[in-house]
């Protein structure tokens, strides 16, 4: 028997980087998903194949054996193995082996939470295969713990969105809370295809902050105000205000040094193409940008981003977190 589960990608609408300094951030699940199919094996191995990354390997008795791929095979596949093992730890029958096949439409290392989506989908699929009823909270916990292995101390935004879907507000001191958003939030995601490291961008922002704290401090506070104002605009479905706030947010991210030429050129192309607003999403330095547009302008903005050299797709908010496909 094969079970397939899926989980969504995330975009940060407002507040990346400022969130590290205690301000709120807003993230939203989008309709790009990671799909994970699992089947039982005849042996006790946990075998993982990532079709989109072209990587495979298996874990046996706590050891990893790479099959296809490169030096990153272990790092990329380990969280998936850990998630599967954590589910197996809660399975009180005879030990079993599992084949895990990943087929994801989420761009990798682009700030869209592809790893958390894969891990959450794996957790749900394996538990269903073994006829276990894991609560959402349990799925989130397992996905979060597996994510910690590669990201150190992540905020938890990625596994929350992957598990629960929807829109969330996050603040370090208050944790995560769901936001009730009724309106459609039509986005275009543009990928610069430049890979970057979230960790080194956070370090660079820290340096700028520490060197010019009286200048950068107010920028961070202002970033927090944008997220607070945007919360109300999201709840009332005010797309014009959201677009303007995205543009202001982008200017602040530029000021702290996390935008670059590739991102700026996609952002400007999107605005010229008819977007209500555009900004980078996630850590910056490459990765993706997002643009907000009225439904009738989605195609022209998508084309404008493609012409400027980005890989673009239309994305819509999804309320569906991790779910069983069949
Ligand atoms: O690009 P991502 O998805 O890794 O997002 C990073 C967002 C930061 O605010 C820079 C860091 C964080 O943990 O919130």
Coordinates of C-alpha atoms and ligand atoms in Angstrom, one line a residue:
X1 CA 0.0 0.0 0.0
X2 CA 1.3 3.5 -0.9
X3 CA 0.3 6.6 1.0
X4 CA 0.9 10.1 -0.3
X5 CA 0.8 13.3 1.9
X6 CA 1.6 16.9 1.0
X7 CA 2.4 20.1 2.7
X8 CA 2.6 23.8 1.5
X9 CA 5.4 26.3 0.9
X10 CA 5.5 29.6 2.8
X11 CA 6.2 33.2 2.0
X12 CA 7.0 35.9 4.5
X13 CA 4.7 38.8 3.6
X14 CA 6.2 41.3 6.2
X15 CA 8.8 41.5 8.8
X16 CA 11.7 39.2 7.9
X17 CA 15.0 40.2 9.7
X18 CA 13.1 42.7 12.0
X19 CA 11.6 39.6 13.6
X20 CA 15.1 38.6 14.8
X21 CA 15.0 41.8 16.9
X22 CA 11.7 41.1 18.5
X23 CA 9.3 42.7 16.0
X24 CA 6.3 40.8 14.5
X25 CA 6.4 39.0 11.1
X26 CA 3.6 37.7 8.9
X27 CA 3.8 34.5 6.9
X28 CA 1.4 32.8 4.5
X29 CA 1.0 29.3 3.1
X30 CA 0.9 29.2 -0.7
X31 CA -0.4 26.6 -3.1
X32 CA 2.9 25.1 -4.0
X33 CA 3.3 21.8 -2.2
X34 CA 5.9 19.1 -1.4
X35 CA 4.5 15.6 -2.1
X36 CA 5.8 12.5 -0.2
X37 CA 4.8 9.0 -1.1
X38 CA 5.7 6.2 1.4
X39 CA 5.5 2.4 1.2
X40 CA 6.6 -0.4 3.5
X41 CA 9.8 -2.3 2.8
X42 CA 10.7 -5.9 3.4
X43 CA 13.8 -4.9 5.4
X44 CA 14.3 -2.4 8.2
X45 CA 15.8 0.4 6.1
X46 CA 14.5 3.9 5.8
X47 CA 15.2 4.6 2.2
X48 CA 14.8 8.2 0.9
X49 CA 14.6 9.3 -2.8
X50 CA 14.3 13.0 -3.7
X51 CA 13.2 13.1 -7.3
X52 CA 13.6 16.9 -7.7
X53 CA 17.0 17.0 -6.1
X54 CA 18.3 13.8 -7.7
X55 CA 19.5 12.5 -4.3
X56 CA 19.0 9.2 -2.6
X57 CA 20.3 7.2 0.3
X58 CA 19.2 5.0 3.2
X59 CA 19.5 4.9 6.9
X60 CA 20.1 1.6 8.7
X61 CA 21.0 1.2 12.4
X62 CA 21.5 5.0 12.7
X63 CA 24.0 5.1 9.9
X64 CA 23.5 6.9 6.6
X65 CA 24.6 5.4 3.2
X66 CA 24.5 7.8 0.3
X67 CA 23.5 6.4 -3.1
X68 CA 22.9 9.2 -5.6
X69 CA 24.0 12.7 -5.2
X70 CA 26.9 14.6 -3.7
X71 CA 28.3 15.7 -0.4
X72 CA 25.1 17.5 0.4
X73 CA 23.0 14.3 0.2
X74 CA 23.4 13.5 3.9
X75 CA 22.6 17.1 5.1
X76 CA 19.6 17.4 2.8
X77 CA 18.1 14.0 3.5
X78 CA 18.8 13.8 7.2
X79 CA 15.8 15.8 8.5
X80 CA 13.5 13.5 6.5
X81 CA 15.1 10.4 8.0
X82 CA 14.8 12.0 11.5
X83 CA 11.1 12.8 11.0
X84 CA 10.4 9.2 9.9
X85 CA 12.4 7.8 12.8
X86 CA 10.6 10.0 15.3
X87 CA 7.3 8.6 14.0
X88 CA 8.7 5.0 14.1
X89 CA 9.7 5.6 17.8
X90 CA 6.1 6.1 18.6
X91 CA 5.1 2.9 16.8
X92 CA 4.9 0.1 19.3
X93 CA 4.7 -2.8 16.9
X94 CA 7.5 -4.8 15.1
X95 CA 10.1 -2.5 13.6
X96 CA 9.5 -1.8 9.9
X97 CA 11.4 -0.3 7.0
X98 CA 10.0 2.4 4.8
X99 CA 10.5 3.8 1.2
X100 CA 10.1 7.6 1.1
X101 CA 9.8 9.2 -2.3
X102 CA 9.7 13.0 -2.5
X103 CA 8.3 15.0 -5.4
X104 CA 8.2 18.7 -4.7
X105 CA 7.2 21.7 -6.8
X106 CA 8.7 24.1 -4.2
X107 CA 12.0 25.7 -5.3
X108 CA 14.9 24.7 -2.9
X109 CA 17.0 27.1 -0.9
X110 CA 14.9 30.0 -2.0
X111 CA 13.3 30.9 1.3
X112 CA 10.0 29.2 0.6
X113 CA 10.2 26.6 3.3
X114 CA 10.7 23.5 1.0
X115 CA 12.5 21.5 3.7
X116 CA 9.8 22.1 6.4
X117 CA 7.1 21.1 3.9
X118 CA 8.9 17.9 3.0
X119 CA 9.4 17.0 6.6
X120 CA 5.8 17.7 7.6
X121 CA 4.5 15.7 4.7
X122 CA 6.8 12.8 5.5
X123 CA 5.7 12.8 9.2
X124 CA 2.0 12.7 8.2
X125 CA 2.5 10.1 5.4
X126 CA 4.6 7.7 7.6
X127 CA 2.1 7.9 10.5
X128 CA -0.8 7.2 8.2
X129 CA 1.0 4.2 6.6
X130 CA 1.4 2.8 10.1
X131 CA -2.3 3.5 11.0
X132 CA -1.2 5.9 13.7
X133 CA -3.4 9.0 14.6
X134 CA -0.9 11.8 15.2
X135 CA -2.3 15.1 16.3
X136 CA -1.4 18.3 14.3
X137 CA 0.5 19.4 17.4
X138 CA 2.5 16.2 17.3
X139 CA 3.2 16.5 13.5
X140 CA 4.3 20.1 14.1
X141 CA 6.7 19.1 17.0
X142 CA 8.3 16.3 14.9
X143 CA 8.7 18.6 11.9
X144 CA 10.1 21.4 14.1
X145 CA 12.6 19.1 15.9
X146 CA 13.8 17.7 12.5
X147 CA 14.2 21.3 11.1
X148 CA 16.3 22.3 14.1
X149 CA 18.9 19.8 12.9
X150 CA 19.7 21.9 9.8
X151 CA 18.7 25.4 10.9
X152 CA 19.9 25.6 14.5
X153 CA 17.3 27.7 16.2
X154 CA 14.6 28.5 13.7
X155 CA 11.6 30.6 14.6
X156 CA 9.2 27.8 13.8
X157 CA 7.4 29.8 11.1
X158 CA 8.2 27.2 8.4
X159 CA 7.0 24.0 10.2
X160 CA 3.9 25.9 11.5
X161 CA 2.9 27.0 8.0
X162 CA 3.7 23.5 6.6
X163 CA 1.6 21.8 9.3
X164 CA -1.4 24.2 9.7
X165 CA -1.5 26.3 6.5
X166 CA -3.1 29.7 6.5
X167 CA -1.6 33.0 7.6
X168 CA 0.3 33.4 10.9
X169 CA 1.7 36.3 12.9
X170 CA 4.9 35.6 14.7
X171 CA 6.7 37.5 17.4
X172 CA 9.6 36.1 19.5
X173 CA 8.0 37.0 22.8
X174 CA 4.5 36.0 21.9
X175 CA 5.1 33.0 19.6
X176 CA 2.8 32.1 16.7
X177 CA -0.8 33.0 16.3
X178 CA -3.1 32.3 13.3
X179 CA -4.6 35.4 11.5
X180 CA -8.1 35.2 10.2
X181 CA -7.8 36.4 6.6
X182 CA -10.8 36.0 4.4
X183 CA -9.6 37.9 1.3
X184 CA -7.7 36.3 -1.6
X185 CA -4.1 37.5 -1.5
X186 CA -3.0 37.1 -5.1
X187 CA 0.8 36.9 -5.3
X188 CA 3.4 36.4 -8.0
X189 CA 6.6 34.8 -6.7
X190 CA 9.8 35.6 -8.6
X191 CA 12.9 33.4 -8.0
X192 CA 16.3 35.0 -8.7
X193 CA 17.7 31.5 -8.7
X194 CA 20.6 32.8 -6.6
X195 CA 21.1 30.5 -3.6
X196 CA 22.0 32.2 -0.4
X197 CA 22.5 31.4 3.3
X198 CA 20.0 32.7 5.8
X199 CA 22.6 32.5 8.6
X200 CA 25.2 34.7 6.9
X201 CA 22.6 37.3 6.0
X202 CA 21.4 37.4 9.6
X203 CA 25.1 37.9 10.7
X204 CA 25.6 40.8 8.2
X205 CA 22.5 42.5 9.5
X206 CA 23.8 42.1 13.0
X207 CA 27.0 43.8 12.0
X208 CA 25.2 46.8 10.4
X209 CA 22.9 47.0 13.4
X210 CA 25.8 47.0 15.9
X211 CA 27.8 49.5 13.9
X212 CA 25.0 52.0 13.5
X213 CA 22.5 51.1 16.2
X214 CA 21.0 54.5 16.5
X215 CA 20.2 54.5 12.8
X216 CA 19.2 50.9 12.3
X217 CA 17.2 50.6 15.6
X218 CA 14.4 53.0 14.3
X219 CA 14.4 51.1 10.9
X220 CA 13.7 47.9 12.8
X221 CA 11.0 49.5 14.9
X222 CA 9.4 50.9 11.7
X223 CA 9.5 47.4 10.2
X224 CA 7.5 46.2 13.2
X225 CA 4.9 49.0 12.6
X226 CA 4.5 47.9 9.0
X227 CA 3.7 44.4 10.1
X228 CA 1.2 45.7 12.7
X229 CA -0.5 47.9 10.1
X230 CA -0.5 45.1 7.6
X231 CA -2.3 42.8 10.0
X232 CA -5.3 45.1 9.9
X233 CA -5.1 45.5 6.1
X234 CA -5.0 41.7 5.7
X235 CA -8.0 41.3 7.9
X236 CA -10.0 43.9 6.0
X237 CA -8.7 42.7 2.6
X238 CA -7.3 46.1 1.7
X239 CA -4.9 45.1 -1.1
X240 CA -3.9 48.7 -2.0
X241 CA -2.6 49.4 1.5
X242 CA -0.9 46.0 1.6
X243 CA 0.9 46.8 -1.7
X244 CA 2.1 50.2 -0.4
X245 CA 3.3 48.6 2.9
X246 CA 5.2 46.0 0.9
X247 CA 7.0 48.7 -1.0
X248 CA 8.0 50.5 2.2
X249 CA 9.1 47.2 3.8
X250 CA 11.3 46.5 0.7
X251 CA 12.9 50.0 1.1
X252 CA 13.8 49.1 4.8
X253 CA 15.2 45.7 3.8
X254 CA 17.3 47.5 1.2
X255 CA 18.5 49.9 3.8
X256 CA 19.8 47.1 6.1
X257 CA 21.7 45.6 3.1
X258 CA 19.8 42.4 2.3
X259 CA 18.5 43.3 -1.1
X260 CA 20.7 43.1 -4.2
X261 CA 20.7 43.9 -7.9
X262 CA 18.9 40.7 -8.9
X263 CA 16.1 41.2 -6.4
X264 CA 15.7 44.9 -7.1
X265 CA 15.4 44.3 -10.8
X266 CA 12.6 41.8 -10.3
X267 CA 10.9 44.1 -7.8
X268 CA 11.0 47.1 -10.2
X269 CA 9.9 44.9 -13.1
X270 CA 6.9 43.7 -11.1
X271 CA 5.9 47.3 -10.1
X272 CA 6.2 48.4 -13.8
X273 CA 4.2 45.4 -14.9
X274 CA 1.2 46.5 -12.7
X275 CA 1.9 45.2 -9.2
X276 CA 0.3 47.0 -6.2
X277 CA 3.6 46.4 -4.4
X278 CA 6.7 44.1 -4.3
X279 CA 9.4 43.1 -2.0
X280 CA 11.9 40.3 -1.3
X281 CA 10.7 37.4 0.8
X282 CA 12.8 35.6 3.4
X283 CA 16.4 36.3 4.1
X284 CA 17.2 38.2 0.8
X285 CA 20.6 38.2 -0.9
X286 CA 19.0 36.2 -3.7
X287 CA 16.2 33.6 -3.3
X288 CA 12.7 35.0 -4.0
X289 CA 10.7 38.2 -4.2
X290 CA 6.9 38.5 -4.1
X291 CA 4.5 40.9 -5.8
X292 CA 0.9 41.6 -4.9
X293 CA -1.5 42.3 -7.8
X294 CA -5.1 42.5 -8.7
X295 CA -6.3 39.3 -10.3
X296 CA -6.5 40.8 -13.8
X297 CA -2.8 41.9 -13.6
X298 CA -1.3 38.6 -12.4
X299 CA -0.3 37.5 -15.8
X300 CA 1.3 40.8 -16.9
X301 CA 3.3 40.9 -13.6
X302 CA 4.4 37.3 -14.0
X303 CA 5.6 38.0 -17.6
X304 CA 7.4 41.2 -16.5
X305 CA 9.4 39.2 -13.8
X306 CA 10.2 36.5 -16.3
X307 CA 11.5 39.2 -18.8
X308 CA 13.7 40.6 -16.1
X309 CA 15.4 37.2 -15.7
X310 CA 13.4 35.7 -12.8
X311 CA 11.5 32.4 -12.7
X312 CA 7.9 33.4 -11.8
X313 CA 4.7 31.7 -10.8
X314 CA 1.3 32.8 -9.5
X315 CA 0.7 31.8 -5.9
X316 CA -2.4 31.9 -3.8
X317 CA -3.0 31.6 -0.1
X318 CA -4.0 28.1 1.0
X319 CA -5.6 27.1 4.2
X320 CA -4.6 23.5 3.8
X321 CA -1.6 22.5 5.9
X322 CA -0.2 19.0 5.8
X323 CA -2.8 16.6 4.3
X324 CA -3.3 13.1 2.9
X325 CA -3.6 13.0 -0.8
X326 CA -4.7 9.3 -1.2
Ligands
LIG1 O1 14.7 32.9 3.8 P1 14.2 32.1 5.0 O2 12.9 31.4 4.8 O3 15.3 31.3 5.6 O4 13.7 33.3 6.1 C1 14.6 33.9 6.9 C2 13.8 35.0 7.7 C3 14.7 35.7 8.8 O5 13.8 36.6 9.4 C4 15.8 36.4 8.1 C5 15.2 34.7 9.8 C6 14.1 34.1 10.7 O6 14.4 33.1 11.4 O7 13.0 34.6 10.9

